[in-house]
Short mmCIF file of C-alpha atoms in Angstrom, two decimals:
data_model
loop_
_atom_site.label_atom_id
_atom_site.label_comp_id
_atom_site.label_asym_id
_atom_site.label_seq_id
_atom_site.Cartn_x
_atom_site.Cartn_y
_atom_site.Cartn_z
CA MET A 1380 -13.26 -18.43 -5.13
CA THR A 1381 -15.01 -21.76 -4.61
CA TRP A 1382 -16.83 -22.67 -1.42
CA SER A 1383 -14.17 -25.22 -0.41
CA GLN A 1384 -11.44 -22.61 -0.94
CA GLN A 1385 -13.34 -20.24 1.33
CA GLU A 1386 -13.41 -22.89 4.05
CA LEU A 1387 -9.66 -23.43 3.84
CA LEU A 1388 -9.02 -19.68 3.83
CA TYR A 1389 -11.23 -19.21 6.86
CA ILE A 1390 -9.32 -21.77 8.94
CA GLY A 1391 -6.19 -19.62 8.72
CA SER A 1392 -8.13 -16.40 9.20
CA ALA A 1393 -9.90 -17.74 12.26
CA LEU A 1394 -6.69 -18.87 13.94
CA LEU A 1395 -4.86 -15.61 13.31
CA ALA A 1396 -7.86 -13.50 14.33
CA PHE A 1397 -8.22 -15.72 17.39
CA ALA A 1398 -4.68 -14.89 18.44
CA ALA A 1399 -5.43 -11.20 18.04
CA TRP A 1400 -8.68 -11.49 19.96
CA PHE A 1401 -6.80 -13.20 22.77
CA SER A 1402 -4.22 -10.43 22.89
CA LEU A 1403 -6.70 -7.55 22.86
CA ARG A 1404 -9.96 -8.84 24.35
CA SER A 1405 -9.18 -11.31 27.12
CA ARG A 1406 -9.27 -8.83 30.00
CA SER A 1407 -12.23 -9.89 32.12
CA SER A 1408 -13.17 -10.70 35.68
CA ALA A 1409 -13.38 -14.27 36.93
CA PRO A 1410 -16.10 -16.24 35.11
CA SER A 1411 -19.39 -17.09 36.77
CA SER A 1412 -19.34 -20.69 37.96
CA ALA A 1413 -23.12 -20.84 37.46
CA VAL A 1414 -22.85 -20.36 33.70
CA PRO A 1415 -21.88 -23.46 31.69
CA SER A 1416 -18.67 -23.24 29.68
CA TYR A 1417 -18.45 -24.30 26.05
CA GLY A 1418 -16.29 -27.27 25.10
CA PRO A 1419 -15.56 -30.88 26.09
CA ARG A 1420 -15.09 -31.26 29.85
CA TYR A 1421 -12.26 -33.74 29.40
CA LEU A 1422 -10.09 -31.20 27.54
CA PRO A 1423 -8.45 -27.97 28.77
CA SER A 1424 -10.85 -25.04 28.69
CA PHE A 1425 -8.86 -23.08 26.12
CA VAL A 1426 -9.51 -25.87 23.60
CA GLY A 1427 -13.21 -25.12 23.90
CA SER A 1428 -12.47 -21.48 23.18
CA ILE A 1429 -10.54 -22.37 20.02
CA LEU A 1430 -13.34 -24.68 18.88
CA ALA A 1431 -15.88 -21.94 19.52
CA ALA A 1432 -13.93 -19.38 17.50
CA TYR A 1433 -13.61 -21.78 14.59
CA ARG A 1434 -17.23 -23.00 14.62
CA LEU A 1435 -18.58 -19.46 14.93
CA GLY A 1436 -16.90 -18.57 11.67
CA THR A 1437 -17.54 -21.75 9.68
CA ASP A 1438 -20.91 -22.98 10.97
CA GLU A 1439 -22.45 -20.09 12.88
CA GLU A 1440 -26.07 -21.19 12.99
CA ASN A 1441 -25.44 -24.76 14.12
CA PHE A 1442 -22.85 -23.58 16.63
CA LEU A 1443 -25.29 -21.13 18.25
CA LEU A 1444 -28.10 -23.67 18.15
CA ASP A 1445 -25.76 -26.18 19.79
CA CYS A 1446 -24.95 -23.67 22.55
CA HIS A 1447 -28.64 -22.89 23.04
CA THR A 1448 -29.82 -26.49 23.25
CA ARG A 1449 -26.88 -27.95 25.19
CA TYR A 1450 -26.04 -25.15 27.60
CA GLY A 1451 -29.21 -23.08 27.87
CA PRO A 1452 -29.84 -19.36 27.41
CA ILE A 1453 -26.26 -18.29 28.11
CA THR A 1454 -22.91 -19.91 27.39
CA TYR A 1455 -19.46 -18.90 28.59
CA LEU A 1456 -16.59 -19.02 26.10
CA PRO A 1457 -13.58 -19.73 28.32
CA TRP A 1458 -10.14 -18.18 28.36
CA PRO A 1459 -8.76 -16.64 26.28
CA LEU A 1460 -12.01 -15.38 24.69
CA CYS A 1461 -13.73 -14.75 28.04
CA GLN A 1462 -17.12 -13.88 26.50
CA TYR A 1463 -20.70 -14.66 27.47
CA LEU A 1464 -22.95 -15.63 24.55
CA VAL A 1465 -26.64 -14.91 25.13
CA THR A 1466 -28.94 -16.86 22.81
CA ASP A 1467 -32.30 -16.60 24.58
CA GLY A 1468 -34.77 -14.08 23.14
CA ALA A 1469 -36.10 -12.86 26.49
CA ALA A 1470 -32.57 -12.50 27.87
CA ILE A 1471 -31.50 -10.52 24.79
CA GLN A 1472 -34.51 -8.24 25.24
CA SER A 1473 -33.54 -7.75 28.88
CA ILE A 1474 -30.10 -6.56 27.73
CA TYR A 1475 -31.61 -4.28 25.08
CA ASN A 1476 -33.84 -2.71 27.76
CA THR A 1477 -30.93 -2.05 30.12
CA PRO A 1478 -29.59 1.55 30.24
CA SER A 1479 -25.97 2.43 29.59
CA LYS A 1480 -25.28 3.07 33.26
CA SER A 1481 -25.38 -0.71 33.79
CA LEU A 1482 -24.27 -2.10 30.43
CA VAL A 1483 -22.00 0.09 28.32
CA PHE A 1484 -21.37 0.03 24.59
CA SER A 1485 -18.99 2.97 24.16
CA PRO A 1486 -15.75 1.05 24.94
CA ILE A 1487 -16.67 -1.45 22.23
CA ARG A 1488 -17.42 1.33 19.78
CA ASN A 1489 -14.16 3.10 20.61
CA ASP A 1490 -12.24 -0.12 20.00
CA MET A 1491 -13.89 -0.34 16.60
CA ASN A 1492 -13.11 3.27 15.74
CA TYR A 1493 -9.45 2.59 16.33
CA THR A 1494 -8.95 -0.96 15.03
CA VAL A 1495 -11.20 -0.77 11.96
CA PHE A 1496 -11.31 2.89 10.90
CA ASN A 1497 -7.92 3.90 12.33
CA ILE A 1498 -9.32 6.99 14.05
CA ALA A 1499 -6.66 8.52 16.29
CA PRO A 1500 -7.16 7.54 19.96
CA ALA A 1501 -6.95 11.20 20.94
CA ILE A 1502 -10.11 11.87 18.91
CA PHE A 1503 -12.38 9.36 20.60
CA SER A 1504 -10.70 9.54 24.02
CA SER A 1505 -11.66 13.23 24.08
CA ARG A 1506 -15.28 12.08 23.71
CA PHE A 1507 -15.60 14.27 20.61
CA ILE A 1508 -17.12 11.46 18.56
CA GLU A 1509 -19.34 10.23 21.37
CA GLU A 1510 -20.61 13.67 22.38
CA ARG A 1511 -20.66 15.50 19.03
CA ILE A 1512 -20.58 13.15 16.04
CA PHE A 1513 -22.90 10.36 17.22
CA PRO A 1514 -25.68 12.71 18.40
CA ALA A 1515 -25.51 14.55 15.07
CA HIS A 1516 -25.69 11.22 13.27
CA ALA A 1517 -28.77 10.18 15.24
CA LYS A 1518 -30.46 13.54 14.67
CA GLY A 1519 -29.71 13.48 10.95
CA LEU A 1520 -31.26 10.03 10.53
CA ALA A 1521 -34.48 10.91 12.34
CA ARG A 1522 -37.69 10.46 10.37
CA GLY A 1523 -38.10 14.14 9.57
CA GLN A 1524 -34.71 14.31 7.84
CA LEU A 1525 -35.01 11.41 5.41
CA ALA A 1526 -37.31 12.65 2.63
CA THR A 1527 -34.54 14.10 0.45
CA PRO A 1528 -32.09 11.20 0.89
CA LEU A 1529 -34.78 8.73 -0.19
CA GLU A 1530 -35.63 10.90 -3.21
CA ARG A 1531 -31.99 10.76 -4.31
CA PHE A 1532 -31.95 6.99 -3.78
CA VAL A 1533 -35.11 6.49 -5.86
CA THR A 1534 -33.79 8.69 -8.69
CA SER A 1535 -30.58 6.66 -8.83
CA VAL A 1536 -32.38 3.30 -8.84
CA GLU A 1537 -34.87 4.47 -11.47
CA GLY A 1538 -31.96 5.22 -13.79
CA ARG A 1539 -30.48 1.76 -13.31
CA VAL A 1540 -33.87 0.06 -13.78
CA ALA A 1541 -34.24 1.97 -17.08
CA ALA A 1542 -30.78 0.77 -18.15
CA LEU A 1543 -31.81 -2.83 -17.40
CA GLY A 1544 -34.90 -2.30 -19.52
CA GLU A 1545 -32.76 -1.14 -22.44
CA LYS A 1546 -30.60 -4.23 -22.03
CA VAL A 1547 -33.66 -6.47 -22.32
CA GLU A 1548 -34.92 -4.61 -25.38
CA LYS A 1549 -31.56 -4.90 -27.13
CA ALA A 1550 -31.44 -8.63 -26.38
CA GLY A 1551 -34.92 -9.21 -27.75
CA THR A 1552 -37.45 -10.60 -25.29
CA SER A 1553 -35.16 -11.50 -22.42
CA ALA A 1554 -31.64 -11.03 -21.08
CA GLU A 1555 -29.42 -12.90 -18.66
CA ILE A 1556 -28.22 -11.07 -15.57
CA GLU A 1557 -26.27 -11.93 -12.44
CA LEU A 1558 -28.76 -10.94 -9.75
CA VAL A 1559 -26.28 -10.54 -6.88
CA ASP A 1560 -24.04 -8.06 -8.71
CA VAL A 1561 -26.91 -6.15 -10.36
CA VAL A 1562 -28.90 -5.60 -7.18
CA ASN A 1563 -25.85 -5.07 -4.97
CA GLU A 1564 -24.44 -2.37 -7.26
CA MET A 1565 -27.86 -0.77 -7.71
CA VAL A 1566 -28.43 -0.35 -3.97
CA PHE A 1567 -24.82 0.64 -3.30
CA GLU A 1568 -24.93 3.45 -5.86
CA GLY A 1569 -28.36 4.61 -4.72
CA ALA A 1570 -27.34 4.68 -1.07
CA SER A 1571 -24.19 6.65 -1.91
CA ASP A 1572 -26.31 9.27 -3.64
CA ALA A 1573 -28.81 9.28 -0.76
CA LEU A 1574 -26.43 10.41 1.99
CA PHE A 1575 -23.31 11.58 0.13
CA GLY A 1576 -24.82 13.28 -2.90
CA THR A 1577 -24.38 12.69 -6.61
CA GLU A 1578 -20.84 14.07 -7.01
CA LEU A 1579 -18.92 11.93 -4.56
CA CYS A 1580 -16.74 10.70 -7.43
CA SER A 1581 -16.73 13.81 -9.60
CA PRO A 1582 -13.45 14.16 -11.57
CA SER A 1583 -13.10 17.73 -10.27
CA HIS A 1584 -11.99 16.49 -6.86
CA SER A 1585 -11.74 12.70 -7.05
CA ASP A 1586 -9.21 10.28 -8.47
CA LEU A 1587 -11.71 7.42 -8.12
CA THR A 1588 -14.54 6.45 -10.42
CA ARG A 1589 -17.74 5.07 -8.91
CA ALA A 1590 -16.64 1.56 -9.84
CA GLN A 1591 -13.24 2.06 -8.18
CA LEU A 1592 -14.89 3.43 -5.04
CA ARG A 1593 -17.08 0.34 -4.79
CA GLU A 1594 -14.13 -1.96 -5.47
CA ALA A 1595 -12.11 -0.31 -2.70
CA PHE A 1596 -15.08 -0.59 -0.35
CA ILE A 1597 -15.47 -4.30 -1.10
CA ASP A 1598 -11.78 -4.91 -0.31
CA PHE A 1599 -12.03 -2.90 2.91
CA ASP A 1600 -15.24 -4.60 3.99
CA ALA A 1601 -13.81 -8.05 3.27
CA SER A 1602 -11.03 -7.36 5.78
CA PHE A 1603 -13.40 -6.01 8.43
CA PRO A 1604 -13.32 -9.09 10.74
CA LEU A 1605 -9.52 -9.15 10.64
CA LEU A 1606 -9.29 -5.40 11.24
CA ALA A 1607 -11.76 -5.63 14.13
CA SER A 1608 -9.55 -8.26 15.76
CA GLY A 1609 -6.79 -5.65 15.98
CA LEU A 1610 -4.33 -7.25 13.56
CA ALA A 1611 -3.57 -3.98 11.80
CA ALA A 1612 -3.65 -1.89 14.99
CA GLY A 1613 -0.22 -2.78 16.28
CA LEU A 1614 -0.44 -6.53 16.78
CA LEU A 1615 0.88 -7.41 13.32
CA PRO A 1616 3.62 -5.13 11.92
CA ALA A 1617 2.81 -3.51 8.59
CA SER A 1618 5.79 -5.28 7.03
CA LEU A 1619 4.01 -8.60 7.61
CA HIS A 1620 0.65 -7.61 6.13
CA ARG A 1621 1.75 -8.85 2.71
CA PHE A 1622 1.73 -12.41 4.05
CA TRP A 1623 -2.01 -12.05 4.73
CA PRO A 1624 -3.49 -10.89 1.39
CA LYS A 1625 -7.02 -10.11 2.60
CA LEU A 1626 -5.69 -7.96 5.43
CA ASP A 1627 -3.12 -6.29 3.18
CA LYS A 1628 -5.74 -5.41 0.55
CA GLY A 1629 -8.11 -4.18 3.23
CA VAL A 1630 -5.58 -1.85 4.85
CA LYS A 1631 -4.57 -0.41 1.47
CA ALA A 1632 -8.23 0.04 0.47
CA ARG A 1633 -8.91 1.77 3.77
CA GLY A 1634 -6.16 4.26 3.02
CA VAL A 1635 -7.59 4.92 -0.45
CA LEU A 1636 -11.09 5.47 0.96
CA ILE A 1637 -9.89 7.75 3.76
CA GLU A 1638 -7.97 9.90 1.27
CA HIS A 1639 -10.99 10.01 -1.03
CA PHE A 1640 -13.40 11.18 1.67
CA ALA A 1641 -10.85 13.67 2.99
CA LYS A 1642 -10.49 15.24 -0.48
CA TRP A 1643 -14.27 15.37 -0.92
CA ALA A 1644 -14.71 17.08 2.44
CA ARG A 1645 -11.87 19.51 1.71
CA ALA A 1646 -13.52 20.38 -1.62
CA GLY A 1647 -16.65 21.49 0.22
CA LEU A 1648 -18.83 18.38 -0.24
CA PRO A 1649 -19.75 18.97 -3.91
CA GLY A 1650 -23.16 17.55 -4.77
CA LEU A 1651 -24.43 17.70 -1.18
CA GLU A 1652 -26.32 20.76 -0.01
CA GLU A 1653 -27.78 19.46 3.27
CA GLY A 1654 -28.22 16.40 5.43
CA VAL A 1655 -26.53 14.34 8.10
CA THR A 1656 -23.21 13.94 6.26
CA LYS A 1657 -22.87 17.70 5.77
CA ASP A 1658 -23.70 18.29 9.45
CA ILE A 1659 -21.03 15.83 10.57
CA VAL A 1660 -18.36 17.40 8.37
CA GLU A 1661 -19.18 20.89 9.60
CA ILE A 1662 -18.86 19.73 13.21
CA GLY A 1663 -15.51 18.10 12.46
CA MET A 1664 -14.13 21.05 10.55
CA ASN A 1665 -15.22 23.52 13.24
CA ALA A 1666 -13.44 21.35 15.79
CA GLN A 1667 -10.34 21.29 13.55
CA VAL A 1668 -9.98 17.51 13.63
CA GLY A 1669 -7.99 17.64 10.37
CA ASP A 1670 -8.68 16.33 6.88
CA GLU A 1671 -7.39 12.81 7.46
CA GLU A 1672 -9.38 12.23 10.64
CA MET A 1673 -12.45 13.67 8.93
CA GLY A 1674 -11.95 11.14 6.15
CA LYS A 1675 -11.84 8.35 8.71
CA ILE A 1676 -15.05 9.54 10.37
CA LEU A 1677 -16.77 9.69 6.98
CA LEU A 1678 -15.54 6.20 6.16
CA GLY A 1679 -17.23 4.97 9.34
CA SER A 1680 -20.51 6.53 8.23
CA PHE A 1681 -20.11 5.15 4.72
CA TRP A 1682 -19.46 1.64 5.97
CA ALA A 1683 -22.55 1.76 8.21
CA LEU A 1684 -24.56 2.84 5.16
CA GLN A 1685 -23.26 0.18 2.77
CA ALA A 1686 -22.33 -2.90 4.80
CA ASN A 1687 -25.80 -4.47 4.99
CA ALA A 1688 -28.46 -2.85 2.78
CA PRO A 1689 -27.14 -4.09 -0.62
CA PHE A 1690 -27.10 -7.73 0.49
CA ALA A 1691 -30.43 -7.36 2.31
CA ALA A 1692 -31.90 -6.34 -1.05
CA VAL A 1693 -30.26 -9.36 -2.70
CA HIS A 1694 -31.73 -11.79 -0.17
CA HIS A 1695 -35.14 -10.16 -0.45
CA LEU A 1696 -35.18 -10.48 -4.25
CA LEU A 1697 -34.00 -14.09 -4.09
CA TYR A 1698 -36.98 -14.92 -1.87
CA LEU A 1699 -39.55 -12.74 -3.63
CA THR A 1700 -38.75 -14.04 -7.12
CA GLN A 1701 -39.31 -17.65 -6.01
CA THR A 1702 -42.09 -17.45 -3.43
CA PRO A 1703 -45.62 -18.75 -4.16
CA LEU A 1704 -46.80 -15.42 -2.69
CA LEU A 1705 -45.41 -13.44 -5.63
CA PRO A 1706 -48.80 -12.88 -7.35
CA SER A 1707 -50.25 -11.44 -4.13
CA ILE A 1708 -47.17 -9.29 -3.62
CA LEU A 1709 -47.37 -7.93 -7.17
CA LYS A 1710 -51.06 -7.18 -6.74
CA GLU A 1711 -50.31 -5.16 -3.62
CA MET A 1712 -47.50 -3.30 -5.40
CA ASP A 1713 -49.66 -2.52 -8.45
CA GLU A 1714 -52.45 -1.17 -6.25
CA HIS A 1715 -49.93 0.92 -4.34
CA LEU A 1716 -48.56 2.50 -7.51
CA SER A 1717 -52.00 3.17 -8.99
CA THR A 1718 -53.65 4.62 -5.87
CA THR A 1719 -50.84 6.51 -4.13
CA SER A 1720 -49.91 10.02 -5.23
CA GLU A 1721 -46.31 9.74 -3.97
CA PRO A 1722 -45.61 5.99 -3.91
CA TYR A 1723 -41.86 6.34 -3.26
CA SER A 1724 -41.85 9.15 -0.71
CA PHE A 1725 -40.37 8.47 2.69
CA ALA A 1726 -43.64 9.43 4.39
CA THR A 1727 -45.45 6.78 2.35
CA LEU A 1728 -42.94 3.94 2.51
CA SER A 1729 -42.21 4.40 6.22
CA SER A 1730 -45.90 4.24 7.20
CA SER A 1731 -46.72 1.19 9.30
CA THR A 1732 -49.92 0.61 7.30
CA THR A 1733 -48.49 0.92 3.78
CA LEU A 1734 -47.76 -2.29 1.83
CA PRO A 1735 -48.38 -4.68 4.76
CA LEU A 1736 -47.53 -7.84 2.81
CA LEU A 1737 -44.31 -6.45 1.32
CA THR A 1738 -43.30 -5.15 4.75
CA SER A 1739 -43.92 -8.59 6.24
CA THR A 1740 -41.79 -10.27 3.56
CA LEU A 1741 -38.97 -7.86 4.27
CA TYR A 1742 -39.07 -8.54 8.00
CA GLU A 1743 -39.15 -12.27 7.30
CA THR A 1744 -36.16 -12.01 4.99
CA LEU A 1745 -34.19 -10.08 7.60
CA ARG A 1746 -35.15 -12.65 10.24
CA LEU A 1747 -33.66 -15.45 8.17
CA SER A 1748 -30.76 -13.63 6.52
CA ALA A 1749 -29.20 -11.59 9.30
CA SER A 1750 -26.93 -12.36 12.21
CA SER A 1751 -26.60 -9.36 14.50
CA PHE A 1752 -24.35 -9.49 17.56
CA SER A 1753 -24.64 -6.65 20.08
CA ILE A 1754 -21.82 -6.42 22.61
CA ARG A 1755 -22.00 -4.86 26.06
CA LEU A 1756 -19.57 -4.46 28.95
CA VAL A 1757 -20.93 -4.99 32.48
CA LYS A 1758 -20.47 -1.72 34.37
CA ASP A 1759 -22.19 -2.51 37.69
CA ARG A 1760 -19.73 -3.87 40.23
CA GLU A 1761 -22.47 -6.15 41.56
CA GLY A 1762 -22.73 -7.72 38.11
CA TYR A 1763 -25.58 -7.79 35.63
CA VAL A 1764 -28.88 -9.37 36.66
CA PHE A 1765 -31.36 -10.37 33.94
CA THR A 1766 -34.95 -9.19 34.32
CA ASN A 1767 -38.31 -10.25 32.87
CA THR A 1768 -37.11 -13.65 31.71
CA PRO A 1769 -39.40 -16.71 31.99
CA HIS A 1770 -36.69 -18.68 33.77
CA ALA A 1771 -33.84 -17.83 36.09
CA ILE A 1772 -30.54 -16.87 34.43
CA PRO A 1773 -27.33 -16.54 36.47
CA PRO A 1774 -25.93 -12.99 36.86
CA ILE A 1775 -22.91 -11.94 34.81
CA PRO A 1776 -19.82 -10.70 36.71
CA TYR A 1777 -18.54 -7.12 36.62
CA HIS A 1778 -16.44 -6.06 33.63
CA SER A 1779 -17.49 -9.10 31.58
CA ARG A 1780 -18.33 -8.88 27.89
CA ILE A 1781 -21.81 -10.00 26.91
CA ILE A 1782 -22.65 -10.81 23.29
CA CYS A 1783 -26.32 -10.85 22.29
CA CYS A 1784 -26.51 -13.40 19.47
CA ALA A 1785 -29.63 -12.34 17.59
CA THR A 1786 -30.02 -14.90 14.83
CA ARG A 1787 -32.66 -17.36 13.72
CA LEU A 1788 -33.32 -20.94 14.89
CA LEU A 1789 -32.45 -20.28 18.53
CA ASP A 1790 -36.05 -20.80 19.63
CA VAL A 1791 -36.67 -23.68 17.25
CA GLU A 1792 -38.25 -25.81 19.95
CA GLU A 1793 -41.01 -23.21 20.28
CA ASP A 1794 -41.59 -22.70 16.55
CA GLU A 1795 -41.07 -25.71 14.33
CA ASP A 1796 -41.45 -23.73 11.11
CA SER A 1797 -38.88 -21.08 12.03
CA ALA A 1798 -36.49 -22.28 9.30
CA GLU A 1799 -39.13 -21.71 6.62
CA TRP A 1800 -39.69 -18.38 4.88
CA ASP A 1801 -43.26 -17.33 5.62
CA GLY A 1802 -43.92 -14.02 3.90
CA GLU A 1803 -47.12 -13.47 5.88
CA ARG A 1804 -45.55 -14.12 9.29
CA PHE A 1805 -45.40 -10.42 10.27
CA GLU A 1806 -48.46 -9.09 8.47
CA GLY A 1807 -50.91 -6.77 10.24
CA GLU A 1808 -50.74 -5.02 13.60
CA GLU A 1809 -50.12 -8.22 15.54
CA GLY A 1810 -47.41 -9.19 13.07
CA ARG A 1811 -45.66 -5.85 13.48
CA ARG A 1812 -45.57 -6.32 17.24
CA LYS A 1813 -44.22 -9.81 16.71
CA ALA A 1814 -41.51 -8.45 14.41
CA LEU A 1815 -40.26 -6.15 17.15
CA LYS A 1816 -39.46 -9.22 19.24
CA GLU A 1817 -38.28 -11.66 16.59
CA VAL A 1818 -36.48 -9.55 13.99
CA ARG A 1819 -33.25 -8.21 15.42
CA ALA A 1820 -31.29 -7.48 12.27
CA PHE A 1821 -30.92 -3.86 13.42
CA GLY A 1822 -29.77 -4.74 16.93
CA GLY A 1823 -31.47 -3.09 19.86
CA GLY A 1824 -31.19 -0.85 22.87
CA ILE A 1825 -28.29 1.58 23.05
CA SER A 1826 -26.66 0.06 19.94
CA VAL A 1827 -29.72 -0.09 17.68
CA CYS A 1828 -29.07 0.87 14.06
CA GLU A 1829 -29.98 4.52 13.64
CA GLY A 1830 -30.45 4.14 9.89
CA ARG A 1831 -33.04 1.36 10.12
CA GLN A 1832 -35.98 3.50 8.94
CA LEU A 1833 -34.13 4.71 5.85
CA ALA A 1834 -32.92 1.16 5.17
CA MET A 1835 -36.46 -0.27 5.26
CA ALA A 1836 -37.75 2.43 2.93
CA LYS A 1837 -34.89 1.84 0.47
CA LEU A 1838 -35.47 -1.92 0.44
CA LYS A 1839 -39.18 -1.48 -0.21
CA ALA A 1840 -38.54 1.00 -3.02
CA VAL A 1841 -36.00 -1.13 -4.88
CA SER A 1842 -38.22 -4.24 -4.61
CA ILE A 1843 -41.23 -2.38 -6.03
CA MET A 1844 -39.29 -0.83 -8.91
CA LEU A 1845 -37.70 -4.11 -9.98
CA LEU A 1846 -40.65 -6.47 -9.54
CA THR A 1847 -43.25 -4.23 -11.18
CA THR A 1848 -40.98 -3.71 -14.19
CA PHE A 1849 -39.47 -7.16 -14.78
CA SER A 1850 -40.18 -10.87 -14.44
CA PHE A 1851 -37.29 -12.80 -12.89
CA SER A 1852 -36.52 -16.51 -13.36
CA PRO A 1853 -33.49 -18.28 -11.84
CA ILE A 1854 -31.47 -20.26 -14.39
CA LEU A 1855 -31.27 -23.46 -12.36
CA SER A 1856 -28.97 -25.23 -14.83
CA ARG A 1857 -26.28 -22.63 -14.17
CA TYR A 1858 -26.13 -23.20 -10.40
CA ASN A 1859 -23.34 -25.35 -8.99
CA PRO A 1860 -24.94 -27.63 -6.36
CA LYS A 1861 -21.81 -27.37 -4.20
CA GLU A 1862 -22.10 -23.60 -4.08
CA THR A 1863 -25.85 -23.27 -3.44
CA ARG A 1864 -28.17 -23.52 -0.49
CA GLU A 1865 -31.82 -24.44 -0.35
CA LEU A 1866 -34.53 -21.88 0.32
CA ARG A 1867 -37.51 -23.34 2.16
CA PHE A 1868 -40.89 -21.69 1.83
CA LYS A 1869 -43.99 -22.22 3.94
CA GLY A 1870 -46.15 -24.82 2.25
CA GLY A 1871 -43.28 -27.00 1.11
CA LYS A 1872 -41.94 -25.24 -1.96
CA LYS A 1873 -38.18 -24.99 -2.26
CA GLY A 1874 -35.97 -22.44 -3.97
CA VAL A 1875 -32.29 -21.93 -4.64
CA SER A 1876 -29.75 -19.35 -3.51
CA PRO A 1877 -25.98 -19.00 -3.58
CA LYS A 1878 -24.30 -19.88 -0.30
CA THR A 1879 -23.39 -17.13 2.11
CA LEU A 1880 -19.90 -15.95 2.94
CA LEU A 1881 -17.98 -17.51 5.83
CA GLY A 1882 -16.25 -15.69 8.64
CA ARG A 1883 -18.67 -12.76 9.25
CA ALA A 1884 -20.62 -14.01 12.25
CA GLY A 1885 -22.68 -11.33 13.93
CA MET A 1886 -21.90 -8.61 11.38
CA GLY A 1887 -25.48 -8.15 10.17
CA VAL A 1888 -26.94 -9.33 6.88
CA ARG A 1889 -25.08 -12.35 5.57
CA GLN A 1890 -23.22 -11.68 2.36
CA VAL A 1891 -23.93 -13.84 -0.67
CA ALA A 1892 -20.73 -15.48 -1.78
CA MET A 1893 -21.47 -16.80 -5.27
CA LYS A 1894 -23.37 -15.87 -8.43
CA ALA A 1895 -27.13 -16.02 -8.99
CA PRO A 1896 -27.82 -16.29 -12.74
CA TYR A 1897 -31.32 -15.11 -13.74
CA THR A 1898 -33.35 -14.52 -16.87
CA LEU A 1899 -34.90 -11.07 -17.01
CA GLU A 1900 -37.99 -10.20 -19.06
CA LYS A 1901 -40.12 -7.09 -19.27
CA ARG A 1902 -43.22 -7.69 -17.16
CA SER A 1903 -46.48 -7.62 -19.06
CA GLY A 1904 -48.04 -4.18 -18.77
CA SER A 1905 -44.86 -2.43 -17.58
CA ALA A 1906 -43.72 0.73 -19.35
#
């Protein structure tokens, strides 16, 4: 699909999703008169809401920057959206620091369980997921539990790197690859092995091959924004899904994935002896939630595992293969491999002092490539009052929805080079502290990503294995100028990248929409 076709498709998607959002999300208290509303003053307020919904999906960064510069740290999206967008870093941190007794996340999460993963309301209304599944998930992704999952990930990626090497050897001195697909599939397969074991698609219990599982996941994930709007949860009858192909494919793919995970769980989780996934299934089975609901719960875990990490790796490789810092990065990697007894262990890769330059480049890539929205519902009847902000921000009324828009360029007036990729920006102890404030790809507070430590270790490992084995060169003649975007590096150098996918504002790492043709050669000195 071309970029212009994506834009046309998004217009329809945005309007239909907007109608759903209005139907399901507009319950809110009266807006605060002290907070500026988005939209032209000379038009009815709902027009501003429609414009906001459209611009958020088609031009997210400029829309948020426009809100930030024109309206200040917080902007109200009027009826029927009835949302407060927070774009100020200090205000977002205030929300992250606020306990759940004042700002709650569970109603948002329960909505998602129902609309996206189709979990029966009786399951989450009983607080089973909130009190049993989520704590087990958090415990299973704690630092002490991640050594074996990372080992499985590394083993999987090593096999795929070896296969790439064979491809280069068969081709002669170099081979052409499509970087987005190669890296995306590599990380997807490795992550599946990490938390779901190596036999998730074994013919003994599965009707899906690994390729079919990934294809179904891609279709399901593509429909995620539409599913989250509630279109398939009663607003739009199933008989009408066929008129909306992306939604129809997504719902069907969801059913395939749920059945697949249910069969795997019923078969006793072949290929998985321990870990967070096994713990979750045992809890569900002991509670007799049923095979189908267990499949839905596992789909939720699988989506959290796969929705962002593969494209984070893609973005990172696109920057690393074109940055002037590459020689310094390779030197650090080579020294790491030659002086570390277990260079790919979780204990090594998760250390705050290991590979400081590579870690900084990863944080910088996430800063520029992610858009993470954290939603809260105001629980205090007196409203929510911001704290520790450098300037006064009006309180938010009771029962209002607040959206923390953690994305780049919102503090551009304070940092003129914020649009440039500076791989050394977060290097050293001071840089790590800075990253905690400026890199919000994993969210924060009560909704922070529990898998962030495993994700960082995986992204470091795949970067090391690829860059120390191969030399990568983008084939610039194969890029369509209309389907590319410019990468800007500190110092003035420019690179090239495919454009990112429309219509996924706030969903984490931006997905790369087009191809990235590269030439691959064996790196001098690599095995």
